[in-house]
Coordinates of N, CA, C and O in Angstrom, one line a residue:
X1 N 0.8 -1.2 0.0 CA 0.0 0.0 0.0 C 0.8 1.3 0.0 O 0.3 2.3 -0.5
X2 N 2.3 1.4 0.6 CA 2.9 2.5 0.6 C 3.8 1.8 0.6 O 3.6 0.6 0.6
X3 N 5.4 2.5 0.7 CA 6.8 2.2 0.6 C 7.5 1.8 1.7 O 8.6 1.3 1.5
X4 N 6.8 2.1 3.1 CA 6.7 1.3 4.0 C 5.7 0.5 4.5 O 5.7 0.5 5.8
X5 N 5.0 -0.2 4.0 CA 4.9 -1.7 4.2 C 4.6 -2.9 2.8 O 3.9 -2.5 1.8
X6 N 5.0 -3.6 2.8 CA 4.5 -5.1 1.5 C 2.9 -5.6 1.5 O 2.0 -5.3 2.3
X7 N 2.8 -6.2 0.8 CA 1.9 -6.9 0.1 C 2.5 -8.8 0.5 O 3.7 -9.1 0.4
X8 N 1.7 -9.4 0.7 CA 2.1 -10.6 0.6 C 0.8 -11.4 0.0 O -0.2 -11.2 0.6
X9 N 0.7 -12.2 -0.8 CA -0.1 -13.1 -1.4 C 0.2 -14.5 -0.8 O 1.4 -14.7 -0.7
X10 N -0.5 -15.3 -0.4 CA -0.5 -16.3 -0.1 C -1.1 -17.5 -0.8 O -2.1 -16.9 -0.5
X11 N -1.4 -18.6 -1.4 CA -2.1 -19.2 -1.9 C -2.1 -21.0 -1.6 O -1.2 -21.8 -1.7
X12 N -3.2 -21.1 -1.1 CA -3.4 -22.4 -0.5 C -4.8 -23.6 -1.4 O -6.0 -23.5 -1.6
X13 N -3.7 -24.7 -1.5 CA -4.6 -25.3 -2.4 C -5.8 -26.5 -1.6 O -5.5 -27.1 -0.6
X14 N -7.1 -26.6 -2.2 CA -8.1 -27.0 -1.3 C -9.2 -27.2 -2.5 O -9.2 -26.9 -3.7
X15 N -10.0 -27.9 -1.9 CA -11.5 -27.4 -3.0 C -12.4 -27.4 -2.2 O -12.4 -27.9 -1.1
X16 N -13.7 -26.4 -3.1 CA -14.5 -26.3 -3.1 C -15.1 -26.8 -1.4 O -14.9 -28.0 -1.1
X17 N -15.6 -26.0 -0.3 CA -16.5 -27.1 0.8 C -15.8 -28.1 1.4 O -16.4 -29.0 1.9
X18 N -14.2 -27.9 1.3 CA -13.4 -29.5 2.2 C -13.5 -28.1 3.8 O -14.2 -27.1 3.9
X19 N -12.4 -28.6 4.6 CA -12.3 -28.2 5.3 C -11.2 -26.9 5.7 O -11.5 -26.2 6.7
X20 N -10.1 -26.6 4.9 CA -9.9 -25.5 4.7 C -10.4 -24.2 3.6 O -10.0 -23.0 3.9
X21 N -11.0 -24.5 2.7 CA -12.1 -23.7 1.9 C -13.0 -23.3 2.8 O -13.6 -22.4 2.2
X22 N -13.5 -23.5 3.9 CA -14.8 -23.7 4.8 C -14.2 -22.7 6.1 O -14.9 -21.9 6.8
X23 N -12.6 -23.1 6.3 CA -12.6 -22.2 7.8 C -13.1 -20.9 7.6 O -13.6 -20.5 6.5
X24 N -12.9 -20.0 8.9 CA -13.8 -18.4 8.7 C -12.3 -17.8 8.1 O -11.2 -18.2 8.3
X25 N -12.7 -16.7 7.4 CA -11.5 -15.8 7.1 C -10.1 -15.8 8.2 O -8.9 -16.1 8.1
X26 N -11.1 -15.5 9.3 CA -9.8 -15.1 10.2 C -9.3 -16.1 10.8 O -8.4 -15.9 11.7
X27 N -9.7 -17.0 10.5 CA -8.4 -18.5 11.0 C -7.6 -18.4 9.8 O -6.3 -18.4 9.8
X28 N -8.3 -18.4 8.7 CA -7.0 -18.5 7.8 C -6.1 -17.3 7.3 O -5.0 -17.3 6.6
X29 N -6.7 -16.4 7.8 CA -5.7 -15.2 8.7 C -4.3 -15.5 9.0 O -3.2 -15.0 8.6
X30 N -4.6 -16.4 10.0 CA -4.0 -16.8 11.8 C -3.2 -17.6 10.8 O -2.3 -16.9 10.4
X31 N -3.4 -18.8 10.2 CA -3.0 -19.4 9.0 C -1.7 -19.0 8.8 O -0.6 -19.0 9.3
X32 N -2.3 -18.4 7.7 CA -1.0 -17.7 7.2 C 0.1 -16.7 7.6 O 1.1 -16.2 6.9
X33 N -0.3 -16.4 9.1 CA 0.3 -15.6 9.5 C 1.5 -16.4 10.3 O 2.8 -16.3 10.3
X34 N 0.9 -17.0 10.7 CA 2.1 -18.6 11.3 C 2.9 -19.0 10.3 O 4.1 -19.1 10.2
X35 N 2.3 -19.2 9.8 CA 3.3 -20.1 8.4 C 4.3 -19.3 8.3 O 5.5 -19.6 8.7
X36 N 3.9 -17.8 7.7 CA 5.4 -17.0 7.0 C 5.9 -16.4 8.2 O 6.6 -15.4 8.0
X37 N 5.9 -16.7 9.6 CA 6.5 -16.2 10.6 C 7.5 -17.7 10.5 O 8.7 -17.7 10.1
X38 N 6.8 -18.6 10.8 CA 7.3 -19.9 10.8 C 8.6 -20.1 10.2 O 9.6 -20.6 10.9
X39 N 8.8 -19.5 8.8 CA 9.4 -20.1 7.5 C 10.3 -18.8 7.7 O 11.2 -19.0 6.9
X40 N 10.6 -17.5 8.5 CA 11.2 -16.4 9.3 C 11.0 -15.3 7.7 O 11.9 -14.8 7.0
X41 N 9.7 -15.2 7.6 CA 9.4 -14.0 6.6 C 9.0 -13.2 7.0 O 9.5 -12.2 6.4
X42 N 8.0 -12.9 8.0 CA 7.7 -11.8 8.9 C 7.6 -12.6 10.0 O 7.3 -13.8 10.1
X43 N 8.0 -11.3 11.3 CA 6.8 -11.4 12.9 C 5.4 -11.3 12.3 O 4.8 -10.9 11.3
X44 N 4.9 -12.1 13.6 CA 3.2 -11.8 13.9 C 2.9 -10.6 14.2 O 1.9 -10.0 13.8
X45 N 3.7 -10.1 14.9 CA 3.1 -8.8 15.5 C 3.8 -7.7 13.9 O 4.2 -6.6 14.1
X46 N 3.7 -8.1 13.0 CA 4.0 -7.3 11.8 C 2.8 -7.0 10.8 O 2.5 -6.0 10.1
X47 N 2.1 -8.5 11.1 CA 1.2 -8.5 10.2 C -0.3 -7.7 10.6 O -1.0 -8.0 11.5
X48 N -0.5 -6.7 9.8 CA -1.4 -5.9 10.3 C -3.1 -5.8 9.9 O -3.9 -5.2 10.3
X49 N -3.1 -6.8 8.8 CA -4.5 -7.2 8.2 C -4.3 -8.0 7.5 O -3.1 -8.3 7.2
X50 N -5.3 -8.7 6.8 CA -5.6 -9.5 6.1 C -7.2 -10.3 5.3 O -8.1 -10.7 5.9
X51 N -6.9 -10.3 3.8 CA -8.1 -10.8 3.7 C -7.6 -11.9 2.4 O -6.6 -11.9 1.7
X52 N -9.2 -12.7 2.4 CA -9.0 -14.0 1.7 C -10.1 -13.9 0.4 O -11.2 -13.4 0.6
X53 N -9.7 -14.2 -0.7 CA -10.5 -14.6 -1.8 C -10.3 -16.3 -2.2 O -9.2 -16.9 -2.5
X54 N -11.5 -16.7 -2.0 CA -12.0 -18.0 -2.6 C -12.2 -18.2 -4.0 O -13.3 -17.8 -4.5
X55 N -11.5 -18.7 -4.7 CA -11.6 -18.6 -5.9 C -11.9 -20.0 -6.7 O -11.0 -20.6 -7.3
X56 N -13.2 -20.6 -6.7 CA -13.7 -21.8 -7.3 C -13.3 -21.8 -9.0 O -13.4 -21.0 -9.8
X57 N -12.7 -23.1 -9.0 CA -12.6 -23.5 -10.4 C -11.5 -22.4 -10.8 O -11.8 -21.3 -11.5
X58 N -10.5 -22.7 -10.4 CA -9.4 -21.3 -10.4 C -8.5 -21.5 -11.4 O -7.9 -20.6 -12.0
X59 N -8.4 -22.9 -11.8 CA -7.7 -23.2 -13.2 C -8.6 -22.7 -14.4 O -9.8 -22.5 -14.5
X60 N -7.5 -22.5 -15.4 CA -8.0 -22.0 -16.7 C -8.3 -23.6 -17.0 O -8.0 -24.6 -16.5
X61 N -9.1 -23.2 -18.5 CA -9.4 -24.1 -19.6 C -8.9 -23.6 -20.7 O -9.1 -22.5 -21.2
X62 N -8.2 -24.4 -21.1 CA -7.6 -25.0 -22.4 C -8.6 -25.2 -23.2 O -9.0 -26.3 -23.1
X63 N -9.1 -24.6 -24.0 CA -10.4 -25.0 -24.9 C -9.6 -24.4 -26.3 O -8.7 -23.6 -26.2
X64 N -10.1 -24.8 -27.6 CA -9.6 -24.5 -28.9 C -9.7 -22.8 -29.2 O -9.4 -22.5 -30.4
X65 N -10.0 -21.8 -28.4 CA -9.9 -20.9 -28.5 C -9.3 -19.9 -27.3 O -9.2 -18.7 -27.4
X66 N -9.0 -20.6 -26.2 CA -8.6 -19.8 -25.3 C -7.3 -19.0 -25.7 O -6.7 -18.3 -24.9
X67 N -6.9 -19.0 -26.9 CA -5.4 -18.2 -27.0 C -6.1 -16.7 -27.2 O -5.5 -15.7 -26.7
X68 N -7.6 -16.5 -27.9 CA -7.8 -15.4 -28.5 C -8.5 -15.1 -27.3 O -8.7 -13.8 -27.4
X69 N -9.1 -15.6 -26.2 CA -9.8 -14.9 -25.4 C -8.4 -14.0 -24.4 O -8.2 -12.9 -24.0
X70 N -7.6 -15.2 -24.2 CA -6.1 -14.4 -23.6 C -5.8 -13.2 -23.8 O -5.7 -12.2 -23.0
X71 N -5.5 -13.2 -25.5 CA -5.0 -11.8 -26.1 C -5.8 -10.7 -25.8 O -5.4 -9.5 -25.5
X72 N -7.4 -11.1 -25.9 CA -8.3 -10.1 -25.4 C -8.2 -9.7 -24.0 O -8.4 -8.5 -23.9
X73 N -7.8 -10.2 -22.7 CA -7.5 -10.3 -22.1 C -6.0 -9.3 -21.6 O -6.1 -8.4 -20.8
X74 N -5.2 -9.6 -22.1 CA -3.8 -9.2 -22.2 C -4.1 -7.9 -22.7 O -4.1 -7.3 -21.7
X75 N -4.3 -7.2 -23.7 CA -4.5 -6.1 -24.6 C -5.4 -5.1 -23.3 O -4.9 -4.0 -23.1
X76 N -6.0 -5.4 -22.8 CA -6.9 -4.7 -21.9 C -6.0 -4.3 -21.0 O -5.6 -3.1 -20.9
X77 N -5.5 -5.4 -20.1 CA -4.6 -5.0 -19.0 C -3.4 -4.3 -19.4 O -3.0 -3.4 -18.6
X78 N -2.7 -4.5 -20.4 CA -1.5 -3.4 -20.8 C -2.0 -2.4 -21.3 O -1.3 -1.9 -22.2
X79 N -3.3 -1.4 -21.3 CA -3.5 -0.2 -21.2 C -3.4 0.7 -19.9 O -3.8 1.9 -19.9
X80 N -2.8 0.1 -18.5 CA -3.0 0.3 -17.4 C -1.4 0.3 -17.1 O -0.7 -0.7 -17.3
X81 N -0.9 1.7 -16.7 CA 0.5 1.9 -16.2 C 0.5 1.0 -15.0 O 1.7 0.5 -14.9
X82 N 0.1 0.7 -14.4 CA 0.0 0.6 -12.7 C -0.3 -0.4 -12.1 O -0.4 -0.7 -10.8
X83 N -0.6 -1.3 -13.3 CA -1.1 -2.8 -12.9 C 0.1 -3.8 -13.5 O 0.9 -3.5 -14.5
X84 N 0.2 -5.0 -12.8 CA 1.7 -5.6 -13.2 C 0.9 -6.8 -13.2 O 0.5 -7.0 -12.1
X85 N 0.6 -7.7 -13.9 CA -0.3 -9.1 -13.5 C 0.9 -9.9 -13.4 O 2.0 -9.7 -13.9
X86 N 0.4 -11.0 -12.5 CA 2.0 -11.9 -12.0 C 0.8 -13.4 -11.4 O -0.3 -13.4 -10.8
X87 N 1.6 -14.6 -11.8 CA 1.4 -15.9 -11.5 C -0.4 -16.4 -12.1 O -1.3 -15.7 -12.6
X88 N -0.5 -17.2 -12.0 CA -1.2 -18.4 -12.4 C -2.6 -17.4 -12.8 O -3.1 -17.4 -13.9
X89 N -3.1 -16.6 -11.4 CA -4.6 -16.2 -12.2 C -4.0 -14.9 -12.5 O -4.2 -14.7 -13.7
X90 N -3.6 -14.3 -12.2 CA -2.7 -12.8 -13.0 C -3.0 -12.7 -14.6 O -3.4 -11.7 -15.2
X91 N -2.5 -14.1 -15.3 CA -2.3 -14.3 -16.3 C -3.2 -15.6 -17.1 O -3.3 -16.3 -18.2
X92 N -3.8 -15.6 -16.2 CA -4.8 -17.2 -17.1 C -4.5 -18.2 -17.6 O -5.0 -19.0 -18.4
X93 N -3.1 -18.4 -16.7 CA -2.8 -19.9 -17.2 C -1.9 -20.5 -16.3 O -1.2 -19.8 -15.6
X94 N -2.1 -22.2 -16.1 CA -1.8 -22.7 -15.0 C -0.3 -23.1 -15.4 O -0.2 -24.2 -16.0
X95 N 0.8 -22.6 -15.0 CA 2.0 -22.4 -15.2 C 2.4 -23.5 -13.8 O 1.6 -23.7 -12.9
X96 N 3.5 -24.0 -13.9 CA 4.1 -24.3 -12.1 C 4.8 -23.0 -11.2 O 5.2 -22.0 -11.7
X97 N 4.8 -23.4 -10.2 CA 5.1 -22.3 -8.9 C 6.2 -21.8 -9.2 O 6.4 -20.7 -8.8
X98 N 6.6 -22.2 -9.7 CA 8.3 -21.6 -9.7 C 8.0 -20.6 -11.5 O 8.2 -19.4 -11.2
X99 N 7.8 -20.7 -12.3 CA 7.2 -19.5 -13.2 C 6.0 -18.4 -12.6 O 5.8 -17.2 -12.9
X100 N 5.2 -19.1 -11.7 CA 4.4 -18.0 -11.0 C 5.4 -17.1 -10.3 O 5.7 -16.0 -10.5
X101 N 5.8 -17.9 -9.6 CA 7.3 -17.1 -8.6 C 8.0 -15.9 -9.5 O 8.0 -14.7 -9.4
X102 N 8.5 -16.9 -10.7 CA 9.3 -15.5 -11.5 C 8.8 -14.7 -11.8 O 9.4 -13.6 -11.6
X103 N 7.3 -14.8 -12.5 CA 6.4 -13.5 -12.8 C 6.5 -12.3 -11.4 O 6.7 -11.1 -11.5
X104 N 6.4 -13.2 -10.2 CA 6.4 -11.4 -9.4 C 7.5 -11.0 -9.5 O 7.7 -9.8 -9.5
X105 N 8.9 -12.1 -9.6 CA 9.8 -11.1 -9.1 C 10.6 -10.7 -10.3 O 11.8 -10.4 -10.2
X106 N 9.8 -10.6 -11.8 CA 9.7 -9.8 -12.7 C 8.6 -8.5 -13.0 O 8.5 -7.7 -13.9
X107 N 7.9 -8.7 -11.8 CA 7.1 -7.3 -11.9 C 7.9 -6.7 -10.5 O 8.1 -5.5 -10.8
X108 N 8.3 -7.0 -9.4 CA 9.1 -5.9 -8.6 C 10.2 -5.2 -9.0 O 10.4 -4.0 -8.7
X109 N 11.1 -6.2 -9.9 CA 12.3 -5.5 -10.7 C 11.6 -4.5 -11.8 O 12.3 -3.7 -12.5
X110 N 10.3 -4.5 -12.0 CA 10.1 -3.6 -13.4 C 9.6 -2.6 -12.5 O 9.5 -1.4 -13.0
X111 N 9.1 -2.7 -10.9 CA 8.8 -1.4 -10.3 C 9.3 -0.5 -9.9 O 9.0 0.7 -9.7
X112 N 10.7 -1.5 -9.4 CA 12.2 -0.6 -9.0 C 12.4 0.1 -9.9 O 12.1 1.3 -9.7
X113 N 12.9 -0.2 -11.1 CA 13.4 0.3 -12.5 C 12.5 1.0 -13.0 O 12.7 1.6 -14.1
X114 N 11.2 1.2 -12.2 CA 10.3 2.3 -13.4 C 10.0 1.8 -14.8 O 9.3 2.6 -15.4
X115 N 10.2 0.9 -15.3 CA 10.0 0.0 -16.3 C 8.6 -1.0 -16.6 O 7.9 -1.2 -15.6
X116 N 8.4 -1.4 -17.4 CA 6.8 -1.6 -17.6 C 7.5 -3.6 -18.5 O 6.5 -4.2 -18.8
X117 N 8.2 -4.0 -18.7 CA 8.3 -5.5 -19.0 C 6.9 -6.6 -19.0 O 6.4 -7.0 -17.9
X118 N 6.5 -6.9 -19.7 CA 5.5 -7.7 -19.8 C 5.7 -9.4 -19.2 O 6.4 -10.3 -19.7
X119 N 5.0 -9.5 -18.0 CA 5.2 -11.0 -17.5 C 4.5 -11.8 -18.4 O 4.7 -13.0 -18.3
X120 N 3.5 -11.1 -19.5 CA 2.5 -12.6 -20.2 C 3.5 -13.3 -21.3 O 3.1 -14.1 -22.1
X121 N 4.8 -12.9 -21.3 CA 5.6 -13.7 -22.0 C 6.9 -14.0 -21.4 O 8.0 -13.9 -22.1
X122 N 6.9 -14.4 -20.3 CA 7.7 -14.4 -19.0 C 8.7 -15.5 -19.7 O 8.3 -16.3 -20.4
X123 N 10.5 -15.3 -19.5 CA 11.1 -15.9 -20.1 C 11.2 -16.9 -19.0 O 10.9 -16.8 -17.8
X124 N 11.9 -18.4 -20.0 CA 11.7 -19.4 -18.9 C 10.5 -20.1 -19.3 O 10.7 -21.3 -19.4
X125 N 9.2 -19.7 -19.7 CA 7.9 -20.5 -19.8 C 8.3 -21.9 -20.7 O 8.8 -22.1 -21.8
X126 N 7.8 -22.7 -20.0 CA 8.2 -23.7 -21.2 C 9.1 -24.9 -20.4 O 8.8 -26.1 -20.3
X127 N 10.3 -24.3 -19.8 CA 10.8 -25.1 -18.8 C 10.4 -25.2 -17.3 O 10.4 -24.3 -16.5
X128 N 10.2 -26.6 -17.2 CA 10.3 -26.9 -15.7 C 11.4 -27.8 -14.6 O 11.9 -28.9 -14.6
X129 N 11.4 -26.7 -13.8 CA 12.5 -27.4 -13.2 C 12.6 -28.8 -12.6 O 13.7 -29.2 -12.3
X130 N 11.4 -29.4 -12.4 CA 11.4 -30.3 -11.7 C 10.9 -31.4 -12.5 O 10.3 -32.4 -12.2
X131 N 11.4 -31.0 -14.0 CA 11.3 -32.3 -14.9 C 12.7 -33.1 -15.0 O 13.9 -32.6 -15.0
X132 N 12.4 -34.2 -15.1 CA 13.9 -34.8 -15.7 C 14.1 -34.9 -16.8 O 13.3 -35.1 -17.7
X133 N 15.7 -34.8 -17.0 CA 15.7 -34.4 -18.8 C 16.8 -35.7 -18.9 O 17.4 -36.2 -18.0
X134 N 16.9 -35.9 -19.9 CA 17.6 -37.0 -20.4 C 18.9 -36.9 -20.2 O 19.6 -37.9 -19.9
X135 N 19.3 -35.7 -20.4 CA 21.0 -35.7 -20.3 C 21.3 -35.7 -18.8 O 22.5 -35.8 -18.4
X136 N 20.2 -35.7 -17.6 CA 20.4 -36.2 -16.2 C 20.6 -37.5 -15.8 O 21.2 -37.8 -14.8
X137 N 20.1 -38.3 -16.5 CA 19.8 -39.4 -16.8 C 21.0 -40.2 -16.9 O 21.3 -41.1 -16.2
X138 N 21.7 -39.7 -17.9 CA 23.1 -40.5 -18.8 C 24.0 -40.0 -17.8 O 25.0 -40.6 -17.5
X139 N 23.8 -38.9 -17.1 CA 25.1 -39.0 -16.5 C 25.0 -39.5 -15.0 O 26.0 -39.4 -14.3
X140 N 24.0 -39.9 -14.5 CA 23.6 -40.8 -13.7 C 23.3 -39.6 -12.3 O 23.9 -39.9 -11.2
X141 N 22.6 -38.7 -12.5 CA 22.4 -37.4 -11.4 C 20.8 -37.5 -11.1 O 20.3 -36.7 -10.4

């Protein structure tokens, strides 16, 4: 919100009516507030609000025209200086964590720099790290 304090996103996977979809806001509050103290990202006593969006059916579809609803999509939000879209729903597509990861910390480097870089073609897309590739293979890693 200002230059002294962050934003932090959190995102926890669940569906629909189980039992963490269901807690009240402010447990999963408390939630997340543990966790990133836990993992030494912030104090508790740092964290000064919070709120939660439920987002059902949060994966995109792949359907034979989703490239052109994207573009429609994309075209819209790059008329906005001030908006930086980053990871999975930012961008409409179910990428892994670690390309979601790089999208933000390719929109904070474009905030520092005053610079406007487009994450919807985020370099890297395409590879994942936690695939095995054949030349790991041969050399026995």
């Amino acid at each position: 919100p200002n230059s002294e304090k962050s934003s932090l996103g959190l995102e926890y996977f669940c569906q629909e009516g189980d039992e963490l979809w269901s807690l009240p806001d402010s447990d999963l509050i408390a939630l997340a507030t543990r966790e990133t103290a836990k993992i030494g990202l912030v104090r508790p006593e740092e964290v000064e609000d919070g709120c939660v969006f439920r987002v059902p059916k949060a994966y995109p579809v792949y359907d034979s025209t989703y490239q052109d609803a994207l573009a429609i999509i994309e075209r819209y939000v790059q008329q906005f200086e001030n908006v930086h879209t980053i990871g999975r729903n930012g961008l409409h597509r179910y990428d892994n964590q670690d390309h979601a990861m790089l999208t933000g910390m390719e929109a904070a480097a474009n905030v520092v720099r005053g610079e406007r870089q487009s994450s919807w073609s985020s370099p890297g897309r395409g590879e994942y790290l936690e695939e095995v590739r054949e030349e790991h293979l041969t050399k026995g890693s």
